[in-house]
Coordinates of C-alpha atoms (C1' of nucleotides) in Angstrom, one line a residue:
Chain A
X25 CA 83.3 69.7 116.7
X26 CA 82.1 72.0 119.5
X27 CA 84.6 74.5 120.7
X28 CA 84.6 77.9 122.4
X29 CA 86.7 80.7 120.9
X30 CA 89.3 81.9 123.3
X31 CA 87.9 85.4 122.8
X32 CA 84.6 84.1 124.2
X33 CA 86.1 82.0 126.9
X34 CA 88.0 85.0 128.3
X35 CA 84.9 87.1 128.3
X36 CA 82.9 84.6 130.4
X37 CA 81.3 86.0 133.6
X38 CA 81.0 82.7 135.4
X39 CA 83.2 79.5 135.8
X40 CA 82.4 76.7 133.4
X41 CA 82.3 73.0 134.3
X42 CA 83.3 71.9 130.8
X43 CA 84.8 74.0 128.1
X44 CA 86.8 73.1 125.0
X45 CA 89.2 75.5 123.3
X46 CA 91.6 74.9 120.3
X47 CA 94.7 76.8 119.4
X48 CA 98.4 77.0 119.0
X49 CA 100.8 76.8 121.9
X50 CA 102.5 80.2 122.5
X51 CA 104.5 79.1 125.5
X52 CA 104.8 76.1 127.8
X53 CA 106.3 76.3 131.2
X54 CA 107.0 73.0 132.9
X55 CA 107.1 72.3 136.6
X56 CA 107.6 68.9 138.2
X57 CA 103.9 68.4 139.1
X58 CA 102.2 70.4 136.3
X59 CA 102.7 72.5 133.2
X60 CA 101.4 75.8 132.1
X61 CA 100.4 76.2 128.5
X62 CA 99.4 79.5 126.9
X63 CA 97.1 78.9 123.9
X64 CA 96.1 81.3 121.2
X65 CA 93.5 80.7 118.5
X66 CA 93.7 84.0 116.6
X67 CA 90.2 85.1 117.8
X68 CA 91.8 87.8 119.8
X69 CA 95.2 89.0 120.9
X70 CA 95.1 87.4 124.3
X71 CA 96.1 83.8 125.1
X72 CA 94.3 81.6 127.6
X73 CA 96.4 79.8 130.2
X74 CA 95.9 76.1 130.7
X75 CA 97.0 74.2 133.7
X76 CA 98.0 70.6 133.1
X77 CA 98.5 68.4 136.2
X78 CA 101.1 65.7 135.7
X79 CA 98.9 62.9 136.8
X80 CA 96.0 63.7 134.5
X81 CA 95.1 62.1 131.1
X82 CA 95.5 65.6 129.8
X83 CA 99.2 65.6 130.6
X84 CA 99.7 62.2 128.8
X85 CA 97.7 63.5 125.9
X86 CA 99.8 66.7 125.7
X87 CA 103.0 64.7 125.3
X88 CA 105.8 66.7 123.9
X89 CA 103.6 69.5 122.6
X90 CA 105.5 72.8 122.8
X91 CA 105.6 76.2 121.2
X92 CA 103.8 76.2 117.9
X93 CA 101.9 72.9 118.4
X94 CA 98.2 72.8 117.5
X95 CA 96.0 71.5 120.3
X96 CA 92.5 70.9 121.5
X97 CA 92.1 71.3 125.3
X98 CA 89.0 70.4 127.3
X99 CA 88.7 71.2 131.0
X100 CA 87.2 73.5 133.6
X101 CA 87.2 77.3 133.3
X102 CA 88.1 78.6 136.7
X103 CA 89.3 81.9 138.2
X104 CA 93.1 82.1 138.0
X105 CA 94.9 82.3 141.4
X106 CA 97.9 83.8 139.5
X107 CA 98.4 87.3 138.5
X108 CA 98.0 88.4 134.9
X109 CA 94.8 86.7 133.9
X110 CA 91.2 86.4 135.2
X111 CA 90.4 82.9 133.9
X112 CA 92.4 79.8 133.2
X113 CA 91.5 76.3 132.1
X114 CA 92.2 73.3 134.3
X115 CA 92.7 70.7 131.6
X116 CA 91.1 67.3 131.8
X117 CA 92.0 66.1 128.4
X118 CA 94.2 67.3 125.5
X119 CA 94.4 66.2 122.0
X120 CA 97.5 67.1 119.9
X121 CA 96.6 67.8 116.3
X122 CA 100.1 68.7 115.2
X123 CA 103.5 69.0 116.9
X124 CA 106.0 71.6 116.0
X125 CA 109.7 70.5 115.9
X126 CA 111.4 72.8 118.4
X127 CA 114.8 72.7 116.6
X128 CA 113.4 74.0 113.4
X129 CA 110.3 76.0 114.4
X130 CA 111.5 79.6 113.6
X131 CA 109.2 81.6 115.9
X132 CA 110.7 82.4 119.3
X133 CA 108.8 83.8 122.3
X134 CA 111.0 86.8 121.9
X135 CA 110.5 89.7 119.5
X136 CA 111.6 89.2 115.9
X137 CA 112.5 91.8 113.3
X138 CA 109.9 92.6 110.7
X139 CA 112.4 91.8 108.0
X140 CA 112.8 88.2 109.3
X141 CA 109.1 87.7 109.8
X142 CA 108.5 88.8 106.2
X143 CA 110.8 85.9 105.1
X144 CA 108.4 83.5 107.0
X145 CA 105.2 85.2 105.9
X146 CA 103.4 81.9 106.2
X147 CA 104.1 81.7 109.9
X148 CA 103.9 85.4 111.0
X149 CA 100.1 85.3 111.4
X150 CA 100.9 83.4 114.6
X151 CA 102.7 86.3 116.2
X152 CA 101.0 88.9 118.3
X153 CA 101.9 91.8 116.0
X154 CA 100.8 90.2 112.7
X155 CA 97.8 88.5 114.2
X156 CA 96.7 92.0 115.4
X157 CA 97.5 93.6 112.0
X158 CA 95.5 91.1 110.1
X159 CA 92.5 91.3 112.5
X160 CA 92.6 95.0 112.0
X161 CA 92.7 94.5 108.3
X162 CA 89.6 92.4 108.4
X163 CA 87.8 94.9 110.7
X164 CA 88.7 97.8 108.5
X165 CA 87.4 96.0 105.4
X166 CA 84.2 95.4 107.2
X167 CA 84.0 99.1 108.2
X168 CA 84.5 100.1 104.6
X169 CA 81.5 98.1 103.6
X170 CA 79.4 99.3 106.6
X171 CA 80.1 102.9 105.7
X172 CA 79.2 102.6 102.0
X173 CA 76.1 100.6 102.9
X174 CA 75.0 103.3 105.2
X175 CA 75.4 105.9 102.5
X176 CA 73.4 104.1 99.9
X177 CA 76.3 102.7 97.9
X178 CA 76.2 99.4 96.0
X179 CA 79.3 97.2 96.1
X180 CA 80.2 96.3 92.5
X181 CA 82.8 94.0 91.0
X182 CA 84.8 95.4 88.1
X183 CA 87.0 93.1 86.0
X184 CA 90.5 92.1 87.1
X185 CA 91.4 91.1 83.5
X186 CA 91.2 94.1 81.3
X187 CA 91.7 94.6 77.6
X188 CA 92.0 98.3 77.6
X189 CA 95.6 99.6 77.3
X190 CA 94.6 103.2 77.8
X191 CA 93.9 103.6 81.4
X192 CA 97.1 105.5 82.0
X193 CA 97.3 104.8 85.8
X194 CA 100.6 103.0 85.6
X195 CA 102.6 100.2 84.1
X196 CA 100.5 97.1 83.7
X197 CA 101.1 93.4 84.1
X198 CA 100.6 91.6 80.8
X199 CA 98.4 88.5 80.9
X200 CA 98.9 85.8 78.3
X201 CA 98.6 82.0 77.8
X202 CA 100.6 82.0 74.6
X203 CA 103.3 79.3 74.5
X204 CA 106.8 80.5 75.0
X205 CA 108.2 82.3 71.9
X206 CA 104.8 83.1 70.5
X207 CA 104.1 86.8 70.4
X208 CA 101.2 87.2 68.0
X209 CA 98.5 89.0 70.1
X210 CA 95.7 87.8 67.7
X211 CA 96.5 84.2 68.7
X212 CA 96.3 85.0 72.4
X213 CA 93.4 83.9 74.5
X214 CA 91.3 87.1 74.1
X215 CA 92.5 87.9 70.6
X216 CA 94.1 91.1 71.9
X217 CA 96.5 92.2 74.6
X218 CA 95.2 91.6 78.1
X219 CA 96.4 93.1 81.4
X220 CA 95.7 93.0 85.1
X221 CA 93.7 96.0 86.1
X222 CA 95.3 99.1 87.4
X223 CA 92.0 100.7 88.3
X224 CA 88.3 99.8 88.2
X225 CA 87.4 103.5 87.7
X226 CA 86.2 103.5 84.1
X227 CA 83.9 100.5 84.7
X228 CA 82.8 101.9 88.0
X229 CA 81.7 105.0 86.2
X230 CA 79.6 102.9 83.9
X231 CA 78.0 101.2 86.9
X232 CA 77.4 104.5 88.7
X233 CA 75.6 105.8 85.6
X234 CA 72.9 103.2 86.4
X235 CA 73.2 102.3 90.0
X236 CA 73.8 105.9 91.2
X237 CA 76.3 105.2 94.0
X238 CA 78.8 102.3 93.7
X239 CA 82.1 101.3 95.0
X240 CA 84.7 98.7 94.2
X241 CA 87.0 97.1 96.7
X242 CA 89.4 94.7 95.3
X243 CA 92.9 93.9 94.1
X244 CA 94.8 96.3 91.8
X245 CA 98.1 95.7 90.1
X246 CA 100.9 98.0 89.1
X247 CA 104.0 96.8 87.3
X248 CA 106.0 99.9 88.4
X249 CA 109.4 99.2 89.7
X250 CA 108.7 101.0 92.9
X251 CA 111.0 100.3 95.8
X252 CA 109.5 102.2 98.7
X253 CA 107.7 101.3 102.0
X254 CA 104.5 102.7 100.5
X255 CA 104.1 100.8 97.2
X256 CA 103.3 97.3 96.3
X257 CA 102.7 95.6 92.9
X258 CA 99.5 94.1 94.2
X259 CA 97.3 96.1 96.6
X260 CA 93.7 96.6 97.4
X261 CA 91.9 99.7 96.3
X262 CA 88.6 101.2 97.3
X263 CA 87.0 103.2 94.4
X264 CA 83.7 104.8 95.0
X265 CA 81.9 106.5 92.1
X266 CA 79.0 108.8 92.8
X267 CA 76.5 110.1 90.3
X268 CA 75.0 113.6 90.8
X269 CA 77.9 114.7 92.8
X270 CA 80.6 117.4 92.6
X271 CA 84.1 117.7 94.0
X272 CA 82.9 118.9 97.4
X273 CA 80.6 116.0 97.8
X274 CA 83.6 113.8 97.0
X275 CA 85.7 115.4 99.7
X276 CA 82.9 114.9 102.2
X277 CA 82.8 111.3 101.2
X278 CA 86.6 110.8 101.5
X279 CA 86.7 112.4 104.9
X280 CA 83.5 110.6 106.0
X281 CA 84.9 107.2 105.0
X282 CA 88.3 107.7 106.6
X283 CA 86.9 108.9 109.9
X284 CA 84.2 106.1 110.0
X285 CA 86.8 103.4 109.5
X286 CA 89.2 104.9 112.1
X287 CA 86.4 105.2 114.6
X288 CA 85.0 101.7 114.0
X289 CA 88.5 100.1 114.3
X290 CA 89.3 102.0 117.5
X291 CA 86.0 100.7 119.0
X292 CA 86.1 97.1 117.7
X293 CA 89.9 96.4 117.8
X294 CA 90.8 98.1 121.0
X295 CA 93.2 95.5 122.2
X296 CA 95.0 95.1 118.9
X297 CA 95.3 98.9 118.5
X298 CA 96.7 99.1 122.0
X299 CA 99.4 96.7 121.0
X300 CA 100.4 98.9 118.2
X301 CA 100.2 102.0 120.4
X302 CA 102.5 100.3 123.0
X303 CA 105.1 98.6 120.8
X304 CA 105.0 100.0 117.3
X305 CA 104.0 103.7 117.4
X306 CA 103.7 105.4 120.8
X307 CA 101.7 108.3 119.3
X308 CA 99.2 106.1 117.4
X309 CA 96.1 106.5 119.6
X310 CA 96.7 110.2 120.1
X311 CA 97.0 110.7 116.3
X312 CA 93.9 108.7 115.5
X313 CA 91.9 110.6 118.0
X314 CA 93.2 113.9 116.8
X315 CA 92.2 112.9 113.3
X316 CA 88.6 112.4 114.5
X317 CA 88.6 115.6 116.6
X318 CA 88.2 118.2 113.9
X319 CA 87.3 118.4 110.1
X320 CA 90.1 117.8 107.6
X321 CA 91.8 121.0 106.2
X322 CA 90.8 121.9 102.7
X323 CA 93.0 124.0 100.5
X324 CA 93.1 124.8 96.8
X325 CA 96.3 123.9 95.0
X326 CA 96.8 127.5 94.2
X327 CA 96.8 128.4 98.0
X328 CA 98.9 125.4 98.8
X329 CA 101.6 126.7 96.4
X330 CA 101.4 130.1 98.0
X331 CA 101.8 128.6 101.5
X332 CA 104.8 126.6 100.3
X333 CA 106.4 129.6 98.6
X334 CA 105.9 131.8 101.7
X335 CA 106.8 129.4 104.4
X336 CA 110.5 130.3 104.3
X337 CA 111.5 126.6 104.2
X338 CA 114.1 125.5 101.7
X339 CA 112.8 122.7 99.5
X340 CA 114.9 120.6 97.2
X341 CA 112.4 121.1 94.4
X342 CA 111.1 124.7 93.9
X343 CA 107.3 125.2 93.9
X344 CA 105.3 127.1 91.4
X345 CA 101.9 126.9 89.8
X346 CA 102.0 124.0 87.3
X347 CA 104.5 121.8 89.1
X348 CA 103.3 118.7 90.9
X349 CA 103.7 118.7 94.6
X350 CA 106.7 116.6 95.6
X351 CA 106.8 114.4 98.7
X352 CA 108.6 117.1 100.7
X353 CA 105.8 119.5 99.9
X354 CA 103.1 117.2 100.8
X355 CA 104.8 116.3 104.0
X356 CA 105.3 120.0 104.9
X357 CA 101.6 120.8 104.3
X358 CA 100.2 117.8 106.3
X359 CA 102.8 117.5 109.0
X360 CA 104.1 121.0 109.6
X361 CA 101.6 123.6 108.3
X362 CA 98.2 122.0 108.9
X363 CA 99.4 119.2 111.3
X364 CA 96.3 117.2 110.3
X365 CA 94.9 115.5 107.1
X366 CA 94.6 118.0 104.3
X367 CA 92.7 117.9 101.1
X368 CA 94.4 119.7 98.2
X369 CA 92.0 120.4 95.3
X370 CA 91.8 122.1 91.9
X371 CA 95.1 121.1 90.4
X372 CA 96.5 122.4 87.1
X373 CA 95.2 120.4 84.2
X374 CA 98.7 119.9 82.9
X375 CA 99.6 117.5 85.7
X376 CA 96.3 115.5 85.9
X377 CA 94.4 112.9 83.9
X378 CA 92.1 113.5 80.9
X379 CA 88.9 112.4 82.7
X380 CA 89.1 115.0 85.4
X381 CA 86.5 117.8 85.1
X382 CA 87.8 121.1 83.7
X383 CA 87.1 124.1 86.0
X384 CA 85.7 127.4 84.7
X385 CA 89.1 129.0 84.8
X386 CA 90.1 126.6 82.0
X387 CA 93.4 126.1 83.9
X388 CA 92.6 123.8 86.7
X389 CA 90.7 120.5 87.0
X390 CA 88.4 119.4 89.8
X391 CA 90.8 116.9 91.4
X392 CA 91.6 116.3 95.0
X393 CA 94.4 114.5 96.9
X394 CA 94.0 113.7 100.6
X395 CA 97.4 114.0 102.3
X396 CA 97.8 112.4 105.7
X397 CA 100.7 113.1 108.2
X398 CA 103.1 110.2 108.1
X399 CA 101.3 108.4 105.2
X400 CA 101.4 110.8 102.3
X401 CA 98.7 110.5 99.7
X402 CA 95.9 108.4 101.0
X403 CA 93.2 109.3 98.4
X404 CA 93.4 110.6 94.9
X405 CA 90.1 111.5 93.1
X406 CA 88.2 113.9 91.0
X407 CA 84.9 115.1 89.6
X408 CA 84.7 113.4 86.2
X409 CA 84.3 115.4 83.0
X410 CA 80.7 114.8 82.0
X411 CA 80.7 117.1 78.9
X412 CA 81.2 115.2 75.7
X413 CA 82.9 117.9 73.8
X414 CA 85.3 118.9 76.6
X415 CA 86.2 115.2 77.3
X416 CA 86.9 114.5 73.6
X417 CA 89.1 117.6 73.4
X418 CA 91.1 116.6 76.5
X419 CA 91.7 113.0 75.1
X420 CA 92.9 114.5 71.9
X421 CA 95.1 117.1 73.6
X422 CA 96.9 114.3 75.4
X423 CA 97.6 112.6 72.1
X424 CA 95.2 109.7 72.5
X425 CA 92.5 108.4 70.2
X426 CA 88.9 109.0 71.3
X427 CA 87.8 105.8 69.5
X428 CA 89.7 103.8 72.1
X429 CA 87.3 105.2 74.6
X430 CA 84.1 104.5 72.7
X431 CA 82.1 103.0 75.5
X432 CA 83.4 105.5 78.1
X433 CA 82.3 108.3 75.8
X434 CA 78.9 106.6 75.4
X435 CA 78.3 107.4 79.1
X436 CA 78.5 111.1 78.1
X437 CA 76.5 110.5 74.9
X438 CA 73.5 109.1 76.7
X439 CA 72.2 110.8 79.8
X440 CA 75.4 112.2 81.1
X441 CA 75.3 113.6 84.6
X442 CA 77.8 115.2 86.9
X443 CA 79.7 112.5 88.9
X444 CA 82.8 112.0 91.0
X445 CA 85.0 109.3 92.4
X446 CA 88.3 108.5 94.1
X447 CA 90.7 105.8 94.8
X448 CA 91.8 105.0 98.3
X449 CA 94.8 102.6 98.9
X450 CA 93.5 100.2 101.5
X451 CA 97.0 99.3 102.7
X452 CA 97.8 102.9 103.2
X453 CA 94.7 103.2 105.4
X454 CA 96.0 100.2 107.4
X455 CA 99.4 101.9 107.8
X456 CA 97.5 104.9 109.2
X457 CA 95.5 102.6 111.5
X458 CA 98.4 100.6 112.9
X459 CA 101.4 102.8 112.7
X460 CA 103.1 100.0 110.7
X461 CA 105.6 101.9 108.5
X462 CA 106.1 99.4 105.6
X463 CA 103.3 98.4 103.3
X464 CA 104.8 94.9 103.1
X465 CA 103.7 94.3 106.7
X466 CA 100.0 95.2 106.3
X467 CA 99.5 92.7 103.5
X468 CA 99.7 89.0 104.4
X469 CA 101.7 88.0 101.4
X470 CA 103.1 91.2 99.8
X471 CA 104.1 91.4 96.1
X472 CA 107.0 93.8 95.4
X473 CA 109.7 93.8 92.7
X474 CA 111.6 90.6 92.8
X475 CA 109.4 89.1 95.5
X476 CA 106.6 86.6 94.9
X477 CA 107.4 83.8 97.4
X478 CA 104.3 82.3 99.1
Chain B
rU100 C1' 115.0 103.1 88.1
rC101 C1' 118.6 106.6 90.9
rC102 C1' 121.5 108.0 95.7
rC103 C1' 123.2 106.2 100.6
rC104 C1' 123.8 102.0 104.1
rG105 C1' 123.7 96.9 105.2
rA106 C1' 124.0 91.0 104.8
rU107 C1' 128.5 86.9 110.4
rG108 C1' 125.2 80.3 114.2
rG109 C1' 117.9 79.3 114.0
rC110 C1' 117.2 84.9 115.7
rU111 C1' 119.5 89.8 117.3
rC112 C1' 124.3 91.5 117.0
rA113 C1' 130.1 91.8 118.3
rA114 C1' 135.0 90.9 116.1
rU115 C1' 140.3 97.5 116.9
rC116 C1' 145.3 98.4 111.5
rG117 C1' 143.9 92.6 106.8
rG118 C1' 146.4 88.1 111.4
rC119 C1' 143.1 82.1 116.4
rA120 C1' 135.1 83.8 114.3
rG121 C1' 132.4 85.5 119.9
rA122 C1' 128.0 86.9 123.0
rG123 C1' 122.8 87.1 124.3
rC124 C1' 118.4 84.8 123.0
rG125 C1' 116.4 80.3 120.9
rG126 C1' 117.4 74.6 120.7
rG127 C1' 119.0 70.0 123.5
rU128 C1' 120.0 67.8 128.6
rG129 C1' 119.3 68.3 133.8
rA130 C1' 117.6 71.0 138.2
rC131 C1' 113.9 74.1 140.4
rU132 C1' 109.4 76.9 140.8
rG133 C1' 101.3 78.8 140.7
rU134 C1' 104.5 80.0 136.5
rU135 C1' 103.8 84.9 133.3
rA136 C1' 109.3 86.8 127.3
rA137 C1' 110.0 82.2 134.4
rU138 C1' 114.9 81.1 136.7
rC139 C1' 119.7 78.3 137.3
rA140 C1' 123.6 74.8 135.4
rC141 C1' 125.7 72.2 131.4
rU142 C1' 125.8 71.5 126.1
rA143 C1' 125.6 71.3 120.7
rG144 C1' 125.5 74.7 116.8
rG145 C1' 129.7 78.5 111.4
rU146 C1' 131.7 77.2 103.5
rU147 C1' 130.9 85.1 107.6
rG148 C1' 124.6 86.2 101.2
rG149 C1' 126.3 84.2 95.8
rC150 C1' 130.3 84.5 92.1
rG151 C1' 135.1 86.4 90.8
rG152 C1' 139.7 89.2 92.2
rU153 C1' 144.0 91.4 95.3
rU154 C1' 147.2 89.2 99.3
rC155 C1' 151.9 85.0 102.7
rA156 C1' 147.0 85.7 105.0
rA157 C1' 140.2 88.3 103.7
rG158 C1' 134.2 88.4 108.0
rU159 C1' 137.5 92.8 107.0
rC160 C1' 140.1 95.4 100.7
rC161 C1' 138.2 95.6 95.1
rG162 C1' 134.5 94.2 91.2
rU163 C1' 129.7 92.1 90.3
rC164 C1' 125.0 89.9 91.3
rU165 C1' 120.9 88.9 94.8
rC166 C1' 118.2 90.4 98.9
rG167 C1' 117.1 93.9 102.9
rG168 C1' 116.9 99.1 105.2
rG169 C1' 116.6 104.7 104.6
rG170 C1' 115.7 108.6 100.9
rA171 C1' 113.9 110.1 95.8
rG172 C1' 111.0 109.2 91.4
rC173 C1' 106.2 106.9 89.8
rC174 C1' 101.6 106.6 92.5
rA175 C1' 97.1 104.6 95.8

RNA sequence: UCCCCGAUGGCUCAAUCGGCAGAGCGGGUGACUGUUAAUCACUAGGUUGGCGGUUCAAGUCCGUCUCGGGGAGCCA
């Protein structure tokens, strides 16, 4: 079935005697002697206008097709005499694949609220805004792979089903096929408790210890009862893990990745980005270009605390060394003090995970958070503790059993080397790229507490 | 999970002190037009989120549940 994508048709430099496009009707305007149809096939934001004369087979073929209907249109690509478009198709034949009942089809030509469109998540890809959002999502994913490929990273697949109950990154979803009422874990499929992954980090470290530079990019699950516009129970996380690297290499990587994706999406999704800049977030392009214009700020946690203490601003939560930075503090640093993305590093060991590398001061660990204006924490990462004795001590200090980490400790037992990695929430990156303020609107079918329709 | 605010026609919202449920858009019908979220006329469309309570009377007051929005916590 030969057809031309609307994206390609609109980019033609010469008229075409015969062209076939397929798509869904966005609007139909009827006159007595002819009809206008605007068709969209998802290949790009723009529609193509088709003219259907009343006395043609195309008009008969079109029938009652109206907003939402799926069509195949064949005709001539000609310069449009009307304003607003360069090309249009003078239809010679139309085949209707599927009609859309006008009384029940929920998408109007008018703007809908995001809340309503979320309730018809299966149909919202047919709107300008969500079509654009999901095209940008695809292009951003491609950019992530391009960047890592260019830096010598290997894409690895870490398990989604995990048996470890000691990852500590958050509440986990239990996976079981036991019949209702049966609770004996030994009788369960794996013979022990299984969960959906909350992070591929530990496995990625194992792979990095052989492949050197690796990254995961896949679904991640958190059973936290988080009700915010920035959290979802299922989200996609990018987790690079880099051997022979320290915290500063890691910060370079995080900054490099973020800027590369922003730049590539600006270049390849210009029309879709323009839609968000015009209708969703008037400052979007300016902010994205500002992000590319100069290096991210880098500040040690200790200095960040001093900045917050001396800024004269009243915070709900007081700041002192040893307390975690609250949202209000992160926002102040990124949005008011630095007014750009800022990397805060060397956090007190007391508020960070066991696997983060102890610094020489014996008080802080080599961890870094990347804070972005309007988004909050985009990246969280660390140089990993590669020294066996220190790692065992940290696990013990936190009241856990080193034996549970036997294979993770093996990585230190045999040929341990300095290494570092981070986790980047892909949806948060998309919020940054589009100006969309709710994470539920950058995932096609979002999973949040109490919501698993579709 | 906590605090605050919401839920009225398919959608977006009105409805004053507790007193006859309305509009715009969308839909249908017709007219008109190289139209551009077309335009004009007519028209249909409601168990006011669920359950319970107060009252002569509840969209409106009270309780509770569900969902949504803003903020917080947890984090990516």
